[in-house]
C-alpha cells in the first residue's frame, strides 16, 4: 500500500529500520512539524523534505533524567549559556530530552538554578529539550555523601522545599532525598502531592525506612547501588528495597565503572526490563580531555574514563554518554528493542512525556543509528538538531 501526502513543511524519512516497542519494522516515517504523523511501508509525499536512511536504525531518542553537565558546562554554573551548551552537546549522543540536575548547595544558589532553568524549560533551543529539573539533594545521609558536599546537607524542611517548588509550577520533576528520618518522610509525601517523583538517594536508610517511604509515595531510586546502604541477608538495606518494591523505578549508571556489568544484569533480571532506566550522571568533563575539573565546589580528576574526587578518590559522577550506555546494554546481550526501553521509553513513560516510542501522534524525538549503533542523526520535536 502506498500513502500519498500533499503538504509542505514535512519531513519524510525513507527506508528506516524502525525500532518499535516489540519489533523492528522496515518502513517509512512521516514527520509533520513536531509530531510523527504517519508510519507505513511506503509513503509518497509531494513537497516534503525527503531523507533516505538506507536501512539505518530509527528509534526513540534517549531521555536522560540524571545529568549534571557536559562539554565544560554544569547545571550549577547558574547560567543560561551553560544549560544551552549541555543541550547542544547531548544531541550528539542521541539524547532529545533531559532533566538538568542540581547538586547539594545553598538555598540561594539552588533557587537561582531553578529560576534560570525554568526560563529554558521546554523551549526550542539548539539541542536537547530541558523538560525540567532533577534536584539531587540537599537532604541526604552524610555516610553516603559520595561526591555531594556534606557542608550543605541537612534534614528536610517543608517550608524550604515549598520555596523550591514555588519557583515555577511543574519545573521540578524529580527530587532525590534520603528517607532516613521523619522530616524527610514527610517531605516525600509533600513532593508526591505536588506531582514530583520522589527518589531515594545518598541514603543510609534501612529497609523499613524505604518501606515507609514507598507508602508515602517514593517511586524511584537514584543511581542504584551507588551511594546507598547495600544488601545483606540480615539487613536488605536500600538496595534490597529497590529489588523488592515494584513501585520503584531503578536508575543505573552503566559505564562499567560505577556498577559491574553482571550487577546490572542482576538488577534488570530482578526489576524487569520495564523498571530500569539508564542515566549518565555525567559531569562537565564529559566530551573533554582528561584533567582537573570541578563538580560544584569540589575538585575532580578525570582519567581513564573515570571522574574521581581529588580529595578522597570517590567516584564523582561520570563522563558517560547515553549512546555508550546503550551499546553496553547490547554488549551485555539485550536486544535493541530492550535497550531503547531502558534508555528512552521507560523514562518517557515515568515522566509522562509524549515521547519514547515510535508511534503516530507522538513527538518526533528520534535517533538514527548505523548498524554499529553509532549516532547518525538526532531529531528533537521534528527538527534535525544533529547530523554526523
XYZ file of C-alpha atoms in Angstrom:
388
model
C 0.000 0.000 0.000
C 1.305 3.479 -0.888
C 0.346 6.537 1.179
C 0.362 9.836 -0.769
C 0.694 13.020 1.329
C 0.377 16.531 -0.149
C 1.586 19.263 2.177
C 4.601 21.445 2.761
C 6.890 21.572 5.815
C 7.008 17.844 6.343
C 9.985 15.515 6.564
C 9.800 12.027 5.107
C 12.344 9.513 6.414
C 12.545 6.654 3.912
C 13.792 3.085 4.252
C 14.283 3.021 8.009
C 14.563 0.049 10.312
C 12.069 1.368 12.871
C 12.623 0.092 16.412
C 9.102 -0.265 17.798
C 8.125 -1.382 21.301
C 8.077 -5.067 20.333
C 9.803 -5.476 16.964
C 11.862 -3.916 14.179
C 9.857 -2.799 11.145
C 11.270 -1.752 7.767
C 9.149 1.250 6.844
C 8.901 4.964 6.083
C 8.020 7.577 8.699
C 6.497 10.997 8.060
C 7.133 13.899 10.422
C 4.689 16.816 10.484
C 6.192 19.709 12.429
C 6.844 18.287 15.925
C 4.903 15.012 15.596
C 5.108 11.608 13.975
C 2.195 11.764 11.528
C 2.412 8.503 9.644
C 4.219 5.171 9.679
C 3.747 2.989 6.617
C 5.628 0.553 4.408
C 5.771 3.088 1.571
C 4.850 6.772 1.785
C 4.902 9.218 -1.131
C 4.907 12.858 -0.102
C 4.809 15.783 -2.516
C 6.780 18.883 -1.473
C 8.301 17.086 1.528
C 11.918 17.137 2.544
C 12.989 13.546 1.964
C 15.865 11.693 3.662
C 16.800 8.156 2.632
C 18.037 6.333 5.739
C 19.154 3.280 3.698
C 18.212 0.752 6.345
C 19.670 2.544 9.355
C 18.014 2.025 12.733
C 15.494 4.666 13.802
C 14.404 4.612 17.442
C 13.081 6.938 20.125
C 15.764 9.456 21.121
C 17.243 8.980 24.576
C 15.882 10.550 27.755
C 18.445 11.357 30.481
C 16.801 12.148 33.816
C 20.089 12.496 35.713
C 22.801 14.641 34.157
C 24.834 17.432 35.758
C 26.832 18.660 32.798
C 28.891 18.118 29.660
C 31.307 19.889 27.335
C 32.727 22.071 30.109
C 29.339 23.265 31.382
C 27.413 22.383 34.560
C 23.850 22.987 35.698
C 25.331 24.585 38.840
C 27.118 27.233 36.754
C 23.796 29.096 37.161
C 23.882 30.488 33.630
C 21.689 30.091 30.589
C 24.858 29.737 28.500
C 25.866 26.595 30.439
C 22.449 24.975 30.018
C 22.428 25.723 26.303
C 25.925 24.230 25.986
C 24.847 20.999 27.715
C 21.761 20.853 25.497
C 23.801 21.293 22.307
C 26.202 18.535 23.350
C 23.548 15.982 24.287
C 22.029 15.637 20.818
C 25.415 14.328 19.611
C 24.907 11.306 21.864
C 21.277 10.790 20.780
C 19.512 12.475 23.713
C 16.437 14.617 22.962
C 15.069 15.221 26.471
C 16.842 15.693 29.802
C 16.458 16.882 33.357
C 19.039 19.486 34.387
C 20.356 18.016 37.639
C 21.486 20.018 40.664
C 23.979 19.286 43.448
C 23.777 19.791 47.206
C 24.349 23.520 47.688
C 22.985 26.654 49.374
C 19.304 27.506 49.139
C 20.108 30.740 47.313
C 22.174 29.010 44.644
C 19.635 26.242 44.136
C 16.811 28.750 43.713
C 18.900 30.630 41.141
C 19.499 27.391 39.202
C 15.762 26.703 39.257
C 14.932 30.207 38.061
C 17.357 30.082 35.110
C 16.384 26.538 34.119
C 12.702 27.445 34.325
C 13.231 30.109 31.675
C 14.529 27.491 29.208
C 12.170 24.648 30.148
C 10.511 23.157 27.043
C 11.848 25.996 24.854
C 13.165 25.297 21.349
C 16.918 25.630 21.904
C 19.893 24.393 19.857
C 19.969 20.849 21.174
C 18.091 18.566 23.548
C 14.940 19.758 25.293
C 15.168 20.602 29.014
C 11.862 19.223 30.252
C 12.538 20.056 33.891
C 14.873 19.790 36.863
C 16.120 16.874 38.922
C 17.003 18.186 42.384
C 19.681 15.930 43.835
C 19.884 16.975 47.469
C 20.484 18.551 49.896
C 18.571 16.148 52.213
C 20.958 13.191 52.344
C 22.767 10.833 54.743
C 26.327 12.054 55.243
C 27.529 8.424 55.481
C 26.691 8.039 51.780
C 27.542 11.545 50.587
C 29.523 10.317 47.568
C 30.562 13.425 45.630
C 27.931 15.630 47.303
C 29.204 18.427 49.547
C 28.389 17.447 53.145
C 28.569 21.000 54.478
C 25.201 21.714 52.812
C 23.453 18.505 53.917
C 20.610 18.753 56.437
C 17.221 17.292 57.367
C 14.438 18.304 55.008
C 12.244 21.259 55.901
C 8.817 21.633 54.285
C 8.983 25.433 54.166
C 12.295 25.305 52.289
C 11.014 22.674 49.842
C 7.923 24.823 49.248
C 10.269 27.663 48.242
C 11.905 25.431 45.634
C 8.599 24.131 44.306
C 7.125 27.645 44.068
C 9.909 28.954 41.789
C 7.913 27.619 38.832
C 4.961 25.263 38.739
C 5.866 21.956 37.064
C 9.589 22.686 36.890
C 10.902 20.150 39.421
C 10.145 16.715 38.017
C 12.390 14.531 40.194
C 13.658 15.053 43.752
C 16.395 12.838 45.233
C 16.212 12.516 49.015
C 17.231 10.076 51.753
C 14.207 8.801 53.715
C 16.168 8.022 56.891
C 14.222 10.338 59.229
C 10.684 11.605 59.827
C 11.281 15.069 58.333
C 12.388 13.526 55.062
C 9.484 11.050 55.018
C 7.014 13.917 55.452
C 8.746 15.806 52.672
C 8.364 12.829 50.331
C 4.627 12.862 50.952
C 4.512 16.596 50.152
C 6.615 16.266 46.975
C 4.423 13.470 45.646
C 1.307 15.553 46.373
C 2.781 18.179 44.034
C 3.251 15.664 41.215
C 7.024 15.376 41.751
C 8.695 11.956 41.563
C 10.476 11.266 44.864
C 13.650 9.184 44.659
C 15.855 7.511 47.270
C 19.476 8.684 47.021
C 22.699 9.039 49.028
C 20.985 7.137 51.777
C 21.773 5.168 54.917
C 18.075 4.312 55.273
C 17.064 0.839 56.437
C 14.772 -1.479 54.535
C 11.961 -0.456 56.895
C 12.622 3.244 56.202
C 12.202 2.617 52.478
C 9.043 0.628 53.123
C 7.572 3.701 54.879
C 8.819 5.975 52.102
C 7.101 3.837 49.444
C 3.896 4.085 51.493
C 4.384 7.877 51.319
C 4.796 7.761 47.537
C 8.518 7.170 46.883
C 8.774 5.602 43.417
C 12.328 5.979 42.098
C 15.920 5.089 43.007
C 18.835 7.364 42.097
C 21.904 5.616 40.607
C 21.012 2.208 42.096
C 23.814 0.503 44.075
C 25.833 3.733 44.283
C 25.744 5.873 47.453
C 23.153 3.776 49.243
C 23.042 1.168 52.021
C 23.777 -2.134 50.312
C 22.121 -5.533 50.518
C 22.955 -8.117 53.150
C 20.963 -11.119 54.252
C 20.351 -9.601 57.706
C 19.607 -6.033 56.577
C 18.388 -5.865 52.961
C 19.018 -2.100 53.047
C 18.119 0.353 50.313
C 19.286 -1.993 47.557
C 17.086 -4.811 48.866
C 14.091 -2.472 48.931
C 14.781 -1.357 45.349
C 14.813 -5.036 44.372
C 11.575 -5.864 46.180
C 9.256 -2.901 45.636
C 7.680 -2.894 42.192
C 6.707 0.748 42.772
C 10.370 1.786 42.465
C 11.893 2.613 39.080
C 15.641 1.984 39.245
C 18.245 4.237 37.643
C 21.556 2.696 36.674
C 24.868 4.243 35.540
C 26.051 1.651 33.039
C 29.596 2.821 32.352
C 31.251 -0.393 33.631
C 32.877 1.713 36.361
C 30.068 2.551 38.787
C 28.461 -0.897 38.569
C 29.829 -4.244 37.388
C 28.036 -5.413 34.208
C 26.842 -8.572 35.973
C 25.325 -6.450 38.763
C 23.496 -4.517 36.031
C 22.227 -7.856 34.706
C 21.098 -8.820 38.221
C 19.164 -5.558 38.586
C 17.443 -5.998 35.218
C 16.661 -9.636 35.989
C 15.030 -8.716 39.312
C 13.265 -5.485 38.283
C 12.405 -6.417 34.706
C 13.207 -4.532 31.503
C 10.371 -2.037 32.097
C 11.547 -0.903 35.564
C 15.157 0.074 34.791
C 16.296 3.479 33.472
C 19.792 4.153 32.145
C 21.225 7.535 33.142
C 24.628 9.139 32.683
C 25.068 11.180 35.910
C 27.637 12.916 33.726
C 29.586 15.978 34.813
C 31.142 18.921 32.974
C 34.203 16.974 31.794
C 32.063 14.754 29.549
C 33.319 15.063 25.987
C 36.563 16.764 27.029
C 40.129 15.544 27.534
C 41.479 14.130 30.803
C 42.443 16.579 33.534
C 41.250 18.523 36.589
C 37.647 19.739 36.675
C 35.038 20.964 39.148
C 31.846 19.328 40.403
C 30.165 22.122 42.315
C 32.862 23.337 44.715
C 34.792 20.052 44.649
C 37.884 19.258 42.558
C 37.610 16.226 40.287
C 40.325 14.311 38.416
C 39.264 12.700 35.149
C 41.443 9.838 33.960
C 40.879 6.533 32.137
C 37.176 7.286 31.634
C 36.601 7.866 35.356
C 35.761 11.031 37.293
C 37.012 10.926 40.903
C 37.208 13.463 43.708
C 40.726 14.823 44.181
C 40.270 14.671 47.971
C 39.312 11.031 48.598
C 39.225 9.383 45.136
C 35.460 8.746 45.415
C 33.580 8.497 42.121
C 32.265 11.950 41.196
C 29.540 11.458 38.642
C 30.696 10.115 35.291
C 31.840 11.024 31.813
C 29.385 8.524 30.338
C 27.200 9.309 27.332
C 23.816 7.696 26.625
C 24.956 6.110 23.363
C 27.726 4.273 25.227
C 25.248 3.089 27.900
C 23.046 1.856 25.035
C 25.917 -0.064 23.416
C 26.884 -1.522 26.800
C 23.368 -2.983 27.097
C 23.681 -4.507 23.613
C 27.089 -5.936 24.546
C 25.562 -7.474 27.678
C 23.154 -9.388 25.434
C 19.997 -7.280 25.459
C 18.071 -6.698 22.242
C 17.969 -3.321 20.533
C 14.261 -3.155 21.447
C 15.020 -3.658 25.143
C 17.976 -1.244 25.056
C 15.680 1.505 23.750
C 13.211 0.782 26.550
C 15.894 1.278 29.189
C 17.435 4.360 27.521
C 14.258 6.097 26.382
C 10.799 4.552 26.710
C 10.775 3.829 30.457
C 11.870 7.333 31.465
C 9.490 8.980 28.997
C 6.608 6.944 30.412
C 7.529 7.633 34.048
C 7.668 11.382 33.454
C 4.614 11.433 31.175
C 6.410 12.686 28.075
C 4.728 12.318 24.696
C 7.937 10.649 23.599
C 9.935 7.444 23.965
C 8.046 5.443 21.340
C 7.957 5.350 17.541
C 4.222 5.784 17.235
C 1.840 8.019 15.299
C 0.867 11.111 17.314
C 3.994 11.009 19.479
C 6.629 13.756 19.497
C 9.195 13.279 16.750
C 12.093 12.813 19.201
C 14.163 10.405 17.156
C 17.645 8.985 16.923
C 19.120 7.382 13.811
C 21.973 4.888 14.226
C 24.184 2.875 11.916
C 24.490 -0.896 12.208
C 27.150 -0.473 14.937
C 24.811 1.768 16.983
C 26.764 4.959 16.301
C 24.641 8.119 16.303
C 23.997 9.497 12.806
C 21.171 11.986 13.463
C 19.025 13.281 16.306
C 15.627 14.910 15.851
C 14.053 16.945 18.658
C 10.334 17.693 18.214
C 10.653 17.077 14.490
C 13.701 19.298 13.976
C 17.038 17.856 12.897
C 19.324 19.028 15.712
C 22.340 16.849 14.966
C 23.751 15.209 11.868
C 27.073 13.370 11.887
